[in-house]
Short mmCIF file of C-alpha atoms in Angstrom, two decimals:
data_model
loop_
_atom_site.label_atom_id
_atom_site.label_comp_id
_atom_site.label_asym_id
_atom_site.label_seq_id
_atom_site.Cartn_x
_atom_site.Cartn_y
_atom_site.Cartn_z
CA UNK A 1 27.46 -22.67 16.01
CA UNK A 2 26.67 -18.96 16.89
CA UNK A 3 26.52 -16.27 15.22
CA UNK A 4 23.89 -17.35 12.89
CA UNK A 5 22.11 -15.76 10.19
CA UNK A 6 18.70 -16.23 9.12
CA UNK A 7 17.20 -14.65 6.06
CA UNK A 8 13.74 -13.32 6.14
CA UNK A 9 10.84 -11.60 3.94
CA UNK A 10 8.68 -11.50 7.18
CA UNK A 11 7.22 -7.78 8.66
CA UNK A 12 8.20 -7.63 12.47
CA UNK A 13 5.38 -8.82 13.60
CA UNK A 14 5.66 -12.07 12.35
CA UNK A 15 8.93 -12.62 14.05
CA UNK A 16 10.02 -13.49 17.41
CA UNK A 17 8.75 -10.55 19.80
CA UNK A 18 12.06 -10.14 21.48
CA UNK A 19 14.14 -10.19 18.62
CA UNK A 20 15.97 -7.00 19.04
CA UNK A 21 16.60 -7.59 22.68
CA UNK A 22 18.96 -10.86 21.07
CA UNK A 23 19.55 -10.08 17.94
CA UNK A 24 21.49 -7.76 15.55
CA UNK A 25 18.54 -6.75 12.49
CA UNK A 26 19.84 -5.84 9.31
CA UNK A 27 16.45 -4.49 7.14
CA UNK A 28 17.21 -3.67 3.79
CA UNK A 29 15.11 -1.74 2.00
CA UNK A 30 14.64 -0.18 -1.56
CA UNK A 31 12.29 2.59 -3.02
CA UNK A 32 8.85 1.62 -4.14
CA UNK A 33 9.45 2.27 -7.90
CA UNK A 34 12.07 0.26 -8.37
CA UNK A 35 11.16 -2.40 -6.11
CA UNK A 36 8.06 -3.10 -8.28
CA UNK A 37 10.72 -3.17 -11.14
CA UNK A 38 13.04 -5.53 -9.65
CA UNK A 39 10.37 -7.79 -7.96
CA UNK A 40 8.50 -8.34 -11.47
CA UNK A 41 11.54 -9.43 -13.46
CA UNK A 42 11.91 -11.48 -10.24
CA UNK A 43 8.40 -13.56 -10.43
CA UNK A 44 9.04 -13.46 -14.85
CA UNK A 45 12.42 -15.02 -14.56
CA UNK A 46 12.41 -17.68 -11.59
CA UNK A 47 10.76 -21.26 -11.97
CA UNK A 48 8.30 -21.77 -9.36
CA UNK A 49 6.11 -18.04 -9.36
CA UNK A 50 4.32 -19.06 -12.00
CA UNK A 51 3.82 -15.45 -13.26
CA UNK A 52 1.72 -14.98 -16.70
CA UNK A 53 1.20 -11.33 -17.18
CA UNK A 54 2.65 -7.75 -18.17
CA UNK A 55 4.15 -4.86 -16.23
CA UNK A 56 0.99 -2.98 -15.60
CA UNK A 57 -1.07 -5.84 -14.02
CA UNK A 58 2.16 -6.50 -11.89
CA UNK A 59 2.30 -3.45 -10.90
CA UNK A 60 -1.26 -3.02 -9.94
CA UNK A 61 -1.13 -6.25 -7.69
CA UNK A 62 2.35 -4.55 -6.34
CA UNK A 63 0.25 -1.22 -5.22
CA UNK A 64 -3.02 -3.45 -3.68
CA UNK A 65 0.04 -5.31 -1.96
CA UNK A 66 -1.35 -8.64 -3.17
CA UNK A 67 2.06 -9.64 -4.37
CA UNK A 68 3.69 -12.34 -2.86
CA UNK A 69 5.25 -10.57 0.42
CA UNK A 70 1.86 -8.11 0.90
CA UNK A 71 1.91 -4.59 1.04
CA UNK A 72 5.24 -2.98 0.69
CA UNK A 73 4.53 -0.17 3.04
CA UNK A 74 2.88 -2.70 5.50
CA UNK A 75 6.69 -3.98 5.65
CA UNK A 76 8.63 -0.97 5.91
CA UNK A 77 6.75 0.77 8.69
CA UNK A 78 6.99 -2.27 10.62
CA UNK A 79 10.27 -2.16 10.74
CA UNK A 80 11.09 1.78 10.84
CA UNK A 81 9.10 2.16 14.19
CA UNK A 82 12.66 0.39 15.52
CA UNK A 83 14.97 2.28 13.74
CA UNK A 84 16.89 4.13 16.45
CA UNK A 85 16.76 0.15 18.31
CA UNK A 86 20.58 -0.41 18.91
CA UNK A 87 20.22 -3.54 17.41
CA UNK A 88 18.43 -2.54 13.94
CA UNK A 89 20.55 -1.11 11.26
CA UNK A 90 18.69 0.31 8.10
CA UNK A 91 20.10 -0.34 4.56
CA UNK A 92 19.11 1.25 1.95
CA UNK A 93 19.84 -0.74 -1.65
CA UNK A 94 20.13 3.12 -3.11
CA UNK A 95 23.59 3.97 -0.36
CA UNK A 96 24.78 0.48 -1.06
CA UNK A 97 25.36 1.18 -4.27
CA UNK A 98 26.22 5.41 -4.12
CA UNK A 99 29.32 3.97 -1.93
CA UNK A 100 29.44 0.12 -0.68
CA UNK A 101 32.52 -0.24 0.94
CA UNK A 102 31.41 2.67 3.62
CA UNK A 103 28.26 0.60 3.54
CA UNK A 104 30.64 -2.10 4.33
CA UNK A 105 32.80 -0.64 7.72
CA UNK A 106 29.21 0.64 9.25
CA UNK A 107 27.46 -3.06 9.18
CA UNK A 108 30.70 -4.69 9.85
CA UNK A 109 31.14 -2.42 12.70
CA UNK A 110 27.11 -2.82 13.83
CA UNK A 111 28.08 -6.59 14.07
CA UNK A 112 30.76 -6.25 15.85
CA UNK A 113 32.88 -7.96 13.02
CA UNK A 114 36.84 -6.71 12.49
CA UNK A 115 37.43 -6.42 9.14
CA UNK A 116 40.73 -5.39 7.24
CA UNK A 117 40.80 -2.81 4.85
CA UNK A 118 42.07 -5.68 2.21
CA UNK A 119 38.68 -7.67 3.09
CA UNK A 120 36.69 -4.74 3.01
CA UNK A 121 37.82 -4.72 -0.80
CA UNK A 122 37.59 -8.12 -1.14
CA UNK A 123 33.97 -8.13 0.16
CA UNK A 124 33.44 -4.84 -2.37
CA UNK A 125 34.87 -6.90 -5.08
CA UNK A 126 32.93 -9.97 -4.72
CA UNK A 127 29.89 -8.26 -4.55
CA UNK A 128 29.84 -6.51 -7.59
CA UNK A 129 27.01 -7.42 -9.71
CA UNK A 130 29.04 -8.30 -13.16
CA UNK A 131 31.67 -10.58 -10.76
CA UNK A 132 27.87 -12.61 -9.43
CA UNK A 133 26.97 -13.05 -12.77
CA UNK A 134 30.39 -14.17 -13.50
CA UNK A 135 30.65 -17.00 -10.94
CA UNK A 136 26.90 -17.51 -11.62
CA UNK A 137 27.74 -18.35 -15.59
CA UNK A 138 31.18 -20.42 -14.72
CA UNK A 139 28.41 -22.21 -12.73
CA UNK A 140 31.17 -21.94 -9.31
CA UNK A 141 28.36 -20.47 -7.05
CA UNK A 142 25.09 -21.68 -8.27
CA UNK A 143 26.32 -25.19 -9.87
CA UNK A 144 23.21 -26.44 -12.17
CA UNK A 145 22.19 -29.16 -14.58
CA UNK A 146 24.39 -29.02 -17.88
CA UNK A 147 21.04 -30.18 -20.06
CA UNK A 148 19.18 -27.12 -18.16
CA UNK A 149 19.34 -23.39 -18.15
CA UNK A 150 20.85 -22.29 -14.97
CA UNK A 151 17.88 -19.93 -12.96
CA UNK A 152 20.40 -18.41 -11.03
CA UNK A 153 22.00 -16.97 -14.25
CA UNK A 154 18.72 -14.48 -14.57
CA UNK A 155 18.50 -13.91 -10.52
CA UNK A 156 21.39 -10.96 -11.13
CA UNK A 157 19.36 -8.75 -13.71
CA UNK A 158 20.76 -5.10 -13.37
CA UNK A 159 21.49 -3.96 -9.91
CA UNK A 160 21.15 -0.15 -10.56
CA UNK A 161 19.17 2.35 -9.20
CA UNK A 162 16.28 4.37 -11.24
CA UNK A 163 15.44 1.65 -13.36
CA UNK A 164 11.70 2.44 -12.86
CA UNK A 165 12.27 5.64 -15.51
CA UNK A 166 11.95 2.90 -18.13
CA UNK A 167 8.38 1.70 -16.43
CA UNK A 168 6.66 4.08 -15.03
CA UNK A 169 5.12 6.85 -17.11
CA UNK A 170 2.09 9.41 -17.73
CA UNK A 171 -0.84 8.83 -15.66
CA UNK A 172 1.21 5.56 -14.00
CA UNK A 173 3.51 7.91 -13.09
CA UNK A 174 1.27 10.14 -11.65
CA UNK A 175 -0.89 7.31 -9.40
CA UNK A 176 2.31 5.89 -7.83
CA UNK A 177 3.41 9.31 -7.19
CA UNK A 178 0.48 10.28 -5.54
CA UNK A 179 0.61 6.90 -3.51
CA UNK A 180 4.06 7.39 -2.07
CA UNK A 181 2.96 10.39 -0.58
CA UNK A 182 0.09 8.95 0.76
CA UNK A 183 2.00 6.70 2.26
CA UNK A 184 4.88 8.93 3.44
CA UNK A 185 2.95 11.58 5.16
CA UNK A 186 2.69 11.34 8.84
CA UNK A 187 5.80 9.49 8.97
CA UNK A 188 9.40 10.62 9.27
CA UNK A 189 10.46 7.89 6.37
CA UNK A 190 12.75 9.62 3.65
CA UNK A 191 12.64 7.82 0.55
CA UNK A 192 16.54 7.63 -1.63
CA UNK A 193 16.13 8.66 -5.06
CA UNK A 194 12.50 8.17 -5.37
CA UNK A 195 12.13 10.84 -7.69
#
């Protein structure tokens, strides 16, 4: 029964043309940098991507956008031409973690969901990255096969922000730089602690 949710990696235009005249969007997005960061350790550590290579040939395939989900700029402009829609909220991974629970009251309030200041710290609680890996470990969440290695247990690497400083250096540092701003100008995008 309504209201549902439904998860997806799609760009807007791949999605139902009237979507924000029936739905409420949540996009989340995350700087480039550490994207490319996160989404690497992502393909390394989960069966099924099949990933045999280092950093800097992930990263390459990450700026031609021939990763798995295309061209991350593709993705995000798609999406920020709606951003003053009523019925698309922007997230940025960056403010969830400066201050979640404020994070919290706006989207529960964009929903139209009531919550109580108890669940709001219940909610901030639960989603703290060392209580996931927590449940993940007790197996409670994410039960798996005793005789196996649970996957799930390597899906919750760091959850910080600027974890890219420990990637991206030199002339690397220089290229993706110079893309980003490639990429920003003409738009009105601001990129969270992309520097």
């Amino acid at each position: 029964p309504p209201p549902r949710v439904i998860k997806s990696h799609l760009p807007f235009e791949m999605l139902p043309p009237k979507l924000l005249d029936t739905c409420k969007v949540i996009f989340v997005c995350r700087n480039p940098k550490d994207t490319c960061v996160s989404f690497y350790h992502h393909t390394n550590n989960l069966p099924g991507f099949n990933f045999r290579g280092d950093f800097d040939y992930f990263a390459k395939s990450f700026l031609a956008g021939t990763t798995e989900y295309g061209n991350y700029w593709t993705m995000l402009k798609s999406a920020w031409k709606y951003k003053d829609h009523p019925n698309m909220k922007f997230l940025w991974f960056e403010e969830m973690k400066k201050d979640l629970i404020s994070v919290i009251r706006e989207t529960s309030k964009f929903l139209g969901y009531h919550m109580t200041e108890l669940q709001i710290l219940r909610l901030d609680d639960h989603l703290y990255i060392d209580n996931f890996r927590k449940r993940v470990t007790e197996g409670n969440d994410f039960p798996a096969d005793p005789s196996k290695e649970n996957p799930m247990v390597k899906f919750f690497r760091k959850g910080v922000v600027g974890d890219w400083k420990n990637y991206f250096h030199g002339e690397n540092l220089k290229l993706w730089d110079q893309w980003i701003a490639e990429n920003l100008q003409g738009t009105d995008i601001v990129l969270p602690e992309h520097k």
